[in-house]
Amino acid sequence: MNSLYKYILRIADDSLILGQRLSELCGHGPAIEEDIALTNIALDLIGQATSLYEYAAIVGNEGKSADDIAFLRFEREYTNALLVEQPNGDFGMTIARQWLFDSFRVLFYEALQQSKDAQLAAIAEKSLKETKYHWKHSSEWLIRLGDGTSESHERVQNGINYLHKYAEELFFMDEVDAELIEKGIALDLTTIKVAYEQKLNEVLPLSTLSLPTNNWKQTGGRIGKHTEHLGHILSELQYMQRAYPNMEW
Amino acid sequence: MSTKEWPLWEVFIRSKQGLSHKHVGSLHAPDAEMAVNNARDLYTRRSEGVSIWVVESSQVFANDPADSDPLFEPSQSKIYRHPTFYEVPDGIEHM
């Protein structure tokens, strides 16, 4: 498969898997207002994934539809970052994961708007508006939970401590990126690394939270090596297409 | 876990520039900023608005319903307050 196809799938898989994760909370949010907020975000992400898979279907040119790509790959063929497949845990964990991801995604889409690939640039532009709101939502919550009660502080800090090791993978690059960076299509992620740390540090002092000092990083998702959690997500995500092939509604 | 309920907020949405904000409903939120976020998610998800106001419900002071008669009854017999007794000259549109 060509590099552009792989590159699109990495972005799309992050959106799809996180959208699927968040949608597990539909009907289980801590309050009806927050339930709807999280579900809106889940839908935004699945919408972004849809645009990207549709584009991937064209780029891949193998007669596969967007649905085929989204629903009928094996676990090792999904290339989302490990961060987005981590379980929702408690609300502190959910918000910590979302904040680590949104902070990256805002910067990523901002820069991807400059891509020489017009379709990717257009998807980035559209997605950026949604993502800025996602970031606002997750950082406002991070501040309130961190600077809230001792229990909310402890829970969200535990979330950050557990998840931060997966954040590094958002900056993973290999020959796929190298080829497309050369062509002006992909983004050199090292150019937004410092901005990412700044973006996290914008919110951290207000939340009285901190990043773990331990430097252990866990990667693997971008090359299809996942944690045990992805298989369970896929069994739910793919159930309908596996049980009723080619089903549409 | 804290079981304290979030306060109630009244939500006002301006549907487009030039119109005034209109009361659309209420919601719970821990503070004003979050109330605006929640209002965005609850009341503007189908493009209903371009501007949001929130007011904590406890800040709204209302008239006593028992006073309805003295407050509102007297105006009913004062039809001369309605500008309907003027002859509109020919050629005036949009009146």
Short mmCIF file of C-alpha atoms in Angstrom, two decimals:
data_model
loop_
_atom_site.label_atom_id
_atom_site.label_comp_id
_atom_site.label_asym_id
_atom_site.label_seq_id
_atom_site.Cartn_x
_atom_site.Cartn_y
_atom_site.Cartn_z
CA MET A 1 0.00 0.00 0.00
CA ASN A 2 1.23 3.47 -0.77
CA SER A 3 2.43 5.87 1.88
CA LEU A 4 -0.40 8.35 1.53
CA TYR A 5 -2.91 5.57 2.18
CA LYS A 6 -1.07 4.51 5.33
CA TYR A 7 -0.75 8.10 6.46
CA ILE A 8 -4.47 8.77 6.11
CA LEU A 9 -5.30 5.60 8.04
CA ARG A 10 -3.16 6.63 10.99
CA ILE A 11 -5.14 9.84 11.35
CA ALA A 12 -8.46 8.12 10.65
CA ASP A 13 -7.82 5.26 13.09
CA ASP A 14 -7.02 7.67 15.93
CA SER A 15 -10.36 9.37 15.32
CA LEU A 16 -12.39 6.19 14.89
CA ILE A 17 -11.04 4.34 17.90
CA LEU A 18 -11.30 7.32 20.23
CA GLY A 19 -14.79 8.05 18.90
CA GLN A 20 -15.78 4.44 19.55
CA ARG A 21 -14.28 4.59 23.05
CA LEU A 22 -16.14 7.77 23.95
CA SER A 23 -19.40 6.46 22.55
CA GLU A 24 -19.27 3.70 25.18
CA LEU A 25 -20.14 6.48 27.61
CA CYS A 26 -23.39 7.31 25.85
CA GLY A 27 -25.99 7.05 28.58
CA HIS A 28 -23.29 6.72 31.25
CA GLY A 29 -21.94 10.28 31.52
CA PRO A 30 -21.60 11.73 35.02
CA ALA A 31 -24.47 14.17 34.30
CA ILE A 32 -26.90 14.44 31.39
CA GLU A 33 -25.16 17.61 30.15
CA GLU A 34 -21.76 15.93 30.17
CA ASP A 35 -23.18 12.79 28.63
CA ILE A 36 -24.31 14.82 25.63
CA ALA A 37 -21.01 16.73 25.49
CA LEU A 38 -18.99 13.50 25.33
CA THR A 39 -21.33 11.97 22.78
CA ASN A 40 -21.04 15.09 20.60
CA ILE A 41 -17.27 14.75 20.70
CA ALA A 42 -17.52 11.04 19.84
CA LEU A 43 -19.69 11.90 16.84
CA ASP A 44 -17.30 14.64 15.70
CA LEU A 45 -14.45 12.14 15.78
CA ILE A 46 -16.38 9.49 13.90
CA GLY A 47 -17.33 12.16 11.34
CA GLN A 48 -13.66 13.04 10.87
CA ALA A 49 -12.84 9.36 10.50
CA THR A 50 -15.57 8.99 7.87
CA SER A 51 -14.11 11.78 5.69
CA LEU A 52 -10.65 10.26 6.04
CA TYR A 53 -11.71 6.68 5.25
CA GLU A 54 -13.62 7.90 2.21
CA TYR A 55 -10.47 9.60 1.01
CA ALA A 56 -8.39 6.52 1.84
CA ALA A 57 -10.78 4.37 -0.21
CA ILE A 58 -10.02 6.56 -3.24
CA VAL A 59 -6.28 6.72 -2.60
CA GLY A 60 -6.06 2.97 -1.91
CA ASN A 61 -7.89 2.24 -5.16
CA GLU A 62 -8.42 -1.44 -4.35
CA GLY A 63 -12.18 -1.52 -4.70
CA LYS A 64 -12.59 -1.21 -0.93
CA SER A 65 -15.24 1.11 0.43
CA ALA A 66 -14.75 3.40 3.43
CA ASP A 67 -16.83 0.92 5.46
CA ASP A 68 -14.64 -1.99 4.40
CA ILE A 69 -11.59 -0.14 5.63
CA ALA A 70 -13.18 1.00 8.86
CA PHE A 71 -14.85 -2.28 9.80
CA LEU A 72 -13.12 -5.16 8.12
CA ARG A 73 -9.45 -4.95 8.94
CA PHE A 74 -7.69 -7.18 11.46
CA GLU A 75 -6.33 -5.82 14.69
CA ARG A 76 -2.74 -5.63 13.47
CA GLU A 77 -3.87 -3.52 10.50
CA TYR A 78 -5.18 -0.70 12.69
CA THR A 79 -2.55 1.95 13.22
CA ASN A 80 -4.07 4.21 15.87
CA ALA A 81 -1.87 5.41 18.69
CA LEU A 82 -2.09 3.31 21.87
CA LEU A 83 -3.36 6.33 23.79
CA VAL A 84 -6.79 6.37 22.15
CA GLU A 85 -7.55 2.68 22.76
CA GLN A 86 -7.02 2.92 26.52
CA PRO A 87 -10.19 2.27 28.54
CA ASN A 88 -12.37 5.13 29.73
CA GLY A 89 -11.68 4.32 33.38
CA ASP A 90 -13.22 6.93 35.67
CA PHE A 91 -14.13 10.43 34.50
CA GLY A 92 -10.67 11.69 35.52
CA MET A 93 -9.05 9.11 33.24
CA THR A 94 -11.41 9.92 30.36
CA ILE A 95 -10.64 13.64 30.63
CA ALA A 96 -6.89 13.10 30.98
CA ARG A 97 -6.83 10.95 27.82
CA GLN A 98 -8.94 13.45 25.91
CA TRP A 99 -6.80 16.39 26.99
CA LEU A 100 -3.51 14.69 26.03
CA PHE A 101 -5.02 13.86 22.64
CA ASP A 102 -6.86 17.13 21.94
CA SER A 103 -3.77 19.22 22.75
CA PHE A 104 -1.95 17.26 20.05
CA ARG A 105 -4.76 17.27 17.56
CA VAL A 106 -5.27 21.05 17.61
CA LEU A 107 -1.62 21.62 16.71
CA PHE A 108 -1.63 18.77 14.21
CA TYR A 109 -4.65 19.99 12.26
CA GLU A 110 -3.45 23.60 12.39
CA ALA A 111 -0.25 22.58 10.65
CA LEU A 112 -1.87 20.02 8.33
CA GLN A 113 -3.95 22.82 6.79
CA GLN A 114 -0.75 23.73 4.93
CA SER A 115 -0.48 20.27 3.35
CA LYS A 116 0.03 20.23 -0.40
CA ASP A 117 -2.59 17.51 -0.53
CA ALA A 118 -5.74 19.60 -1.00
CA GLN A 119 -8.08 16.96 0.41
CA LEU A 120 -6.07 16.49 3.60
CA ALA A 121 -5.77 20.25 4.01
CA ALA A 122 -9.54 20.62 3.65
CA ILE A 123 -10.28 17.85 6.17
CA ALA A 124 -7.80 19.46 8.57
CA GLU A 125 -9.46 22.84 8.24
CA LYS A 126 -12.92 21.45 8.91
CA SER A 127 -11.77 19.22 11.78
CA LEU A 128 -9.75 21.96 13.45
CA LYS A 129 -12.84 23.93 14.46
CA GLU A 130 -14.36 20.89 16.14
CA THR A 131 -11.09 19.96 17.75
CA LYS A 132 -10.54 23.41 19.24
CA TYR A 133 -13.81 22.96 21.08
CA HIS A 134 -12.83 19.45 22.20
CA TRP A 135 -9.66 20.92 23.64
CA LYS A 136 -11.57 23.68 25.39
CA HIS A 137 -13.92 21.09 26.87
CA SER A 138 -11.18 18.75 28.08
CA SER A 139 -8.90 21.47 29.44
CA GLU A 140 -11.71 23.23 31.30
CA TRP A 141 -12.53 19.91 32.92
CA LEU A 142 -8.90 19.17 33.67
CA ILE A 143 -8.59 22.49 35.50
CA ARG A 144 -11.77 21.92 37.49
CA LEU A 145 -10.98 18.33 38.43
CA GLY A 146 -7.34 19.10 39.20
CA ASP A 147 -8.15 22.19 41.23
CA GLY A 148 -11.36 20.69 42.64
CA THR A 149 -11.59 18.33 45.61
CA SER A 150 -8.70 16.18 46.83
CA GLU A 151 -10.47 13.16 45.36
CA SER A 152 -10.99 14.69 41.89
CA HIS A 153 -7.38 15.89 41.92
CA GLU A 154 -6.10 12.43 42.80
CA ARG A 155 -8.22 10.70 40.16
CA VAL A 156 -7.26 12.96 37.27
CA GLN A 157 -3.61 12.94 38.35
CA ASN A 158 -3.73 9.13 38.34
CA GLY A 159 -5.14 9.35 34.83
CA ILE A 160 -2.27 11.54 33.64
CA ASN A 161 0.29 9.35 35.38
CA TYR A 162 -1.08 6.26 33.68
CA LEU A 163 -1.59 7.73 30.21
CA HIS A 164 1.36 10.05 29.72
CA LYS A 165 3.61 7.18 28.62
CA TYR A 166 1.35 6.76 25.56
CA ALA A 167 1.40 10.44 24.53
CA GLU A 168 4.90 10.23 23.05
CA GLU A 169 3.61 7.95 20.31
CA LEU A 170 1.55 10.77 18.85
CA PHE A 171 4.90 12.04 17.53
CA PHE A 172 5.91 8.71 15.99
CA MET A 173 7.32 8.98 12.45
CA ASP A 174 8.83 6.46 10.04
CA GLU A 175 9.49 6.07 6.32
CA VAL A 176 5.81 6.71 5.55
CA ASP A 177 6.15 10.19 7.02
CA ALA A 178 9.60 10.78 5.56
CA GLU A 179 8.39 10.19 2.01
CA LEU A 180 5.35 12.44 2.42
CA ILE A 181 7.20 15.19 4.27
CA GLU A 182 9.51 15.37 1.28
CA LYS A 183 6.48 15.95 -0.96
CA GLY A 184 5.01 18.60 1.35
CA ILE A 185 2.01 16.40 2.14
CA ALA A 186 2.72 15.14 5.66
CA LEU A 187 3.64 17.16 8.67
CA ASP A 188 7.06 16.87 10.29
CA LEU A 189 5.84 16.18 13.82
CA THR A 190 9.06 17.36 15.42
CA THR A 191 7.97 20.89 14.44
CA ILE A 192 5.02 20.80 16.84
CA LYS A 193 6.68 18.91 19.70
CA VAL A 194 7.71 22.02 21.63
CA ALA A 195 4.34 23.64 21.02
CA TYR A 196 2.69 20.49 22.43
CA GLU A 197 4.65 20.70 25.64
CA GLN A 198 3.77 24.39 25.88
CA LYS A 199 0.13 23.65 25.30
CA LEU A 200 0.11 21.11 28.12
CA ASN A 201 1.93 23.55 30.37
CA GLU A 202 -0.64 26.25 29.65
CA VAL A 203 -3.24 24.23 31.50
CA LEU A 204 -1.22 22.26 34.05
CA PRO A 205 -0.45 25.10 36.51
CA LEU A 206 -4.12 26.15 36.55
CA SER A 207 -5.11 22.58 37.30
CA THR A 208 -2.40 22.13 39.99
CA LEU A 209 -1.54 18.86 38.24
CA SER A 210 1.83 17.71 36.94
CA LEU A 211 3.25 15.34 34.37
CA PRO A 212 4.94 12.21 35.73
CA THR A 213 8.72 12.52 36.00
CA ASN A 214 9.18 8.93 34.96
CA ASN A 215 10.31 8.91 31.34
CA TRP A 216 9.05 5.48 30.30
CA LYS A 217 7.36 5.65 26.89
CA GLN A 218 5.23 2.98 25.27
CA THR A 219 4.76 2.88 21.50
CA GLY A 220 3.56 0.26 19.02
CA GLY A 221 0.12 1.27 17.76
CA ARG A 222 1.39 3.03 14.65
CA ILE A 223 2.94 -0.24 13.47
CA GLY A 224 -0.06 -2.33 14.47
CA LYS A 225 1.21 -3.61 17.83
CA HIS A 226 -1.59 -2.86 20.22
CA THR A 227 -2.43 -3.22 23.88
CA GLU A 228 -4.92 -5.92 24.84
CA HIS A 229 -7.70 -3.33 24.75
CA LEU A 230 -7.99 -2.84 20.99
CA GLY A 231 -9.26 -6.35 20.25
CA HIS A 232 -12.20 -5.82 22.58
CA ILE A 233 -13.08 -2.51 20.94
CA LEU A 234 -12.94 -4.11 17.50
CA SER A 235 -15.13 -7.04 18.50
CA GLU A 236 -17.86 -4.54 19.29
CA LEU A 237 -17.11 -2.15 16.45
CA GLN A 238 -17.02 -4.88 13.81
CA TYR A 239 -19.79 -7.10 15.09
CA MET A 240 -22.52 -5.93 12.71
CA GLN A 241 -20.35 -6.06 9.58
CA ARG A 242 -19.00 -9.49 10.52
CA ALA A 243 -22.39 -10.93 11.43
CA TYR A 244 -24.27 -9.35 8.52
CA PRO A 245 -21.71 -8.75 5.76
CA ASN A 246 -22.32 -5.70 3.56
CA MET A 247 -25.13 -4.53 5.77
CA GLU A 248 -26.05 -0.86 5.30
CA TRP A 249 -28.47 1.53 6.91
CA MET B 1 -17.80 11.01 46.11
CA SER B 2 -19.49 14.37 46.42
CA THR B 3 -23.22 14.22 45.88
CA LYS B 4 -23.72 17.97 45.81
CA GLU B 5 -25.83 18.99 42.81
CA TRP B 6 -24.54 21.55 40.34
CA PRO B 7 -26.50 24.81 40.34
CA LEU B 8 -29.18 25.47 37.74
CA TRP B 9 -28.60 27.99 34.92
CA GLU B 10 -31.00 29.66 32.52
CA VAL B 11 -29.87 29.70 28.91
CA PHE B 12 -30.48 32.48 26.38
CA ILE B 13 -29.60 32.05 22.71
CA ARG B 14 -29.37 34.64 19.97
CA SER B 15 -30.42 32.82 16.83
CA LYS B 16 -28.82 35.33 14.47
CA GLN B 17 -27.21 38.75 14.44
CA GLY B 18 -29.71 41.53 14.92
CA LEU B 19 -32.19 39.48 16.93
CA SER B 20 -32.28 39.48 20.71
CA HIS B 21 -31.33 36.63 22.98
CA LYS B 22 -34.26 34.39 23.79
CA HIS B 23 -34.75 32.07 26.72
CA VAL B 24 -34.47 28.49 25.49
CA GLY B 25 -34.28 26.38 28.62
CA SER B 26 -32.09 25.53 31.57
CA LEU B 27 -29.27 23.17 32.53
CA HIS B 28 -26.96 22.19 35.37
CA ALA B 29 -23.30 23.23 35.43
CA PRO B 30 -20.62 23.72 38.09
CA ASP B 31 -19.85 27.31 37.00
CA ALA B 32 -20.56 29.96 34.34
CA GLU B 33 -17.87 28.88 31.89
CA MET B 34 -19.03 25.27 31.98
CA ALA B 35 -22.63 26.42 31.70
CA VAL B 36 -21.78 28.11 28.38
CA ASN B 37 -20.04 24.91 27.21
CA ASN B 38 -23.03 22.79 28.19
CA ALA B 39 -25.41 25.25 26.56
CA ARG B 40 -23.39 25.00 23.36
CA ASP B 41 -23.68 21.21 23.46
CA LEU B 42 -27.31 21.05 24.48
CA TYR B 43 -28.95 23.97 22.74
CA THR B 44 -26.91 24.83 19.63
CA ARG B 45 -26.10 21.41 18.17
CA ARG B 46 -28.51 21.98 15.29
CA SER B 47 -27.18 25.45 14.44
CA GLU B 48 -29.70 27.27 16.60
CA GLY B 49 -27.46 30.10 17.66
CA VAL B 50 -24.62 32.56 17.27
CA SER B 51 -24.40 33.77 20.85
CA ILE B 52 -25.08 32.30 24.29
CA TRP B 53 -25.92 33.95 27.61
CA VAL B 54 -26.24 32.03 30.84
CA VAL B 55 -27.62 33.31 34.12
CA GLU B 56 -27.68 31.38 37.35
CA SER B 57 -31.35 30.63 37.98
CA SER B 58 -31.13 31.76 41.58
CA GLN B 59 -30.21 35.25 40.29
CA VAL B 60 -33.49 35.62 38.46
CA PHE B 61 -35.98 37.63 40.50
CA ALA B 62 -39.55 37.12 39.45
CA ASN B 63 -42.86 38.76 40.28
CA ASP B 64 -45.15 37.08 42.76
CA PRO B 65 -47.88 35.26 40.80
CA ALA B 66 -50.32 36.36 43.49
CA ASP B 67 -49.79 39.94 42.26
CA SER B 68 -50.86 39.12 38.73
CA ASP B 69 -54.11 41.06 38.89
CA PRO B 70 -52.72 44.40 40.07
CA LEU B 71 -49.73 44.04 37.75
CA PHE B 72 -51.34 43.00 34.49
CA GLU B 73 -55.09 43.50 34.68
CA PRO B 74 -55.14 47.31 34.49
CA SER B 75 -53.52 47.42 31.04
CA GLN B 76 -56.25 45.32 29.49
CA SER B 77 -58.78 48.17 29.48
CA LYS B 78 -56.37 50.72 28.01
CA ILE B 79 -56.71 50.04 24.33
CA TYR B 80 -55.61 53.62 23.55
CA ARG B 81 -52.06 52.49 24.36
CA HIS B 82 -52.04 50.52 21.17
CA PRO B 83 -51.11 52.67 18.17
CA THR B 84 -54.14 51.57 16.17
CA PHE B 85 -56.10 54.85 16.01
CA TYR B 86 -54.12 56.53 13.31
CA GLU B 87 -55.18 56.80 9.69
CA VAL B 88 -52.24 55.54 7.67
CA PRO B 89 -51.80 57.78 4.61
CA ASP B 90 -51.85 56.07 1.23
CA GLY B 91 -48.50 55.02 -0.11
CA ILE B 92 -46.92 54.13 3.25
CA GLU B 93 -45.65 50.60 3.19
CA HIS B 94 -44.47 48.23 5.91
CA MET B 95 -46.74 49.52 8.68
#
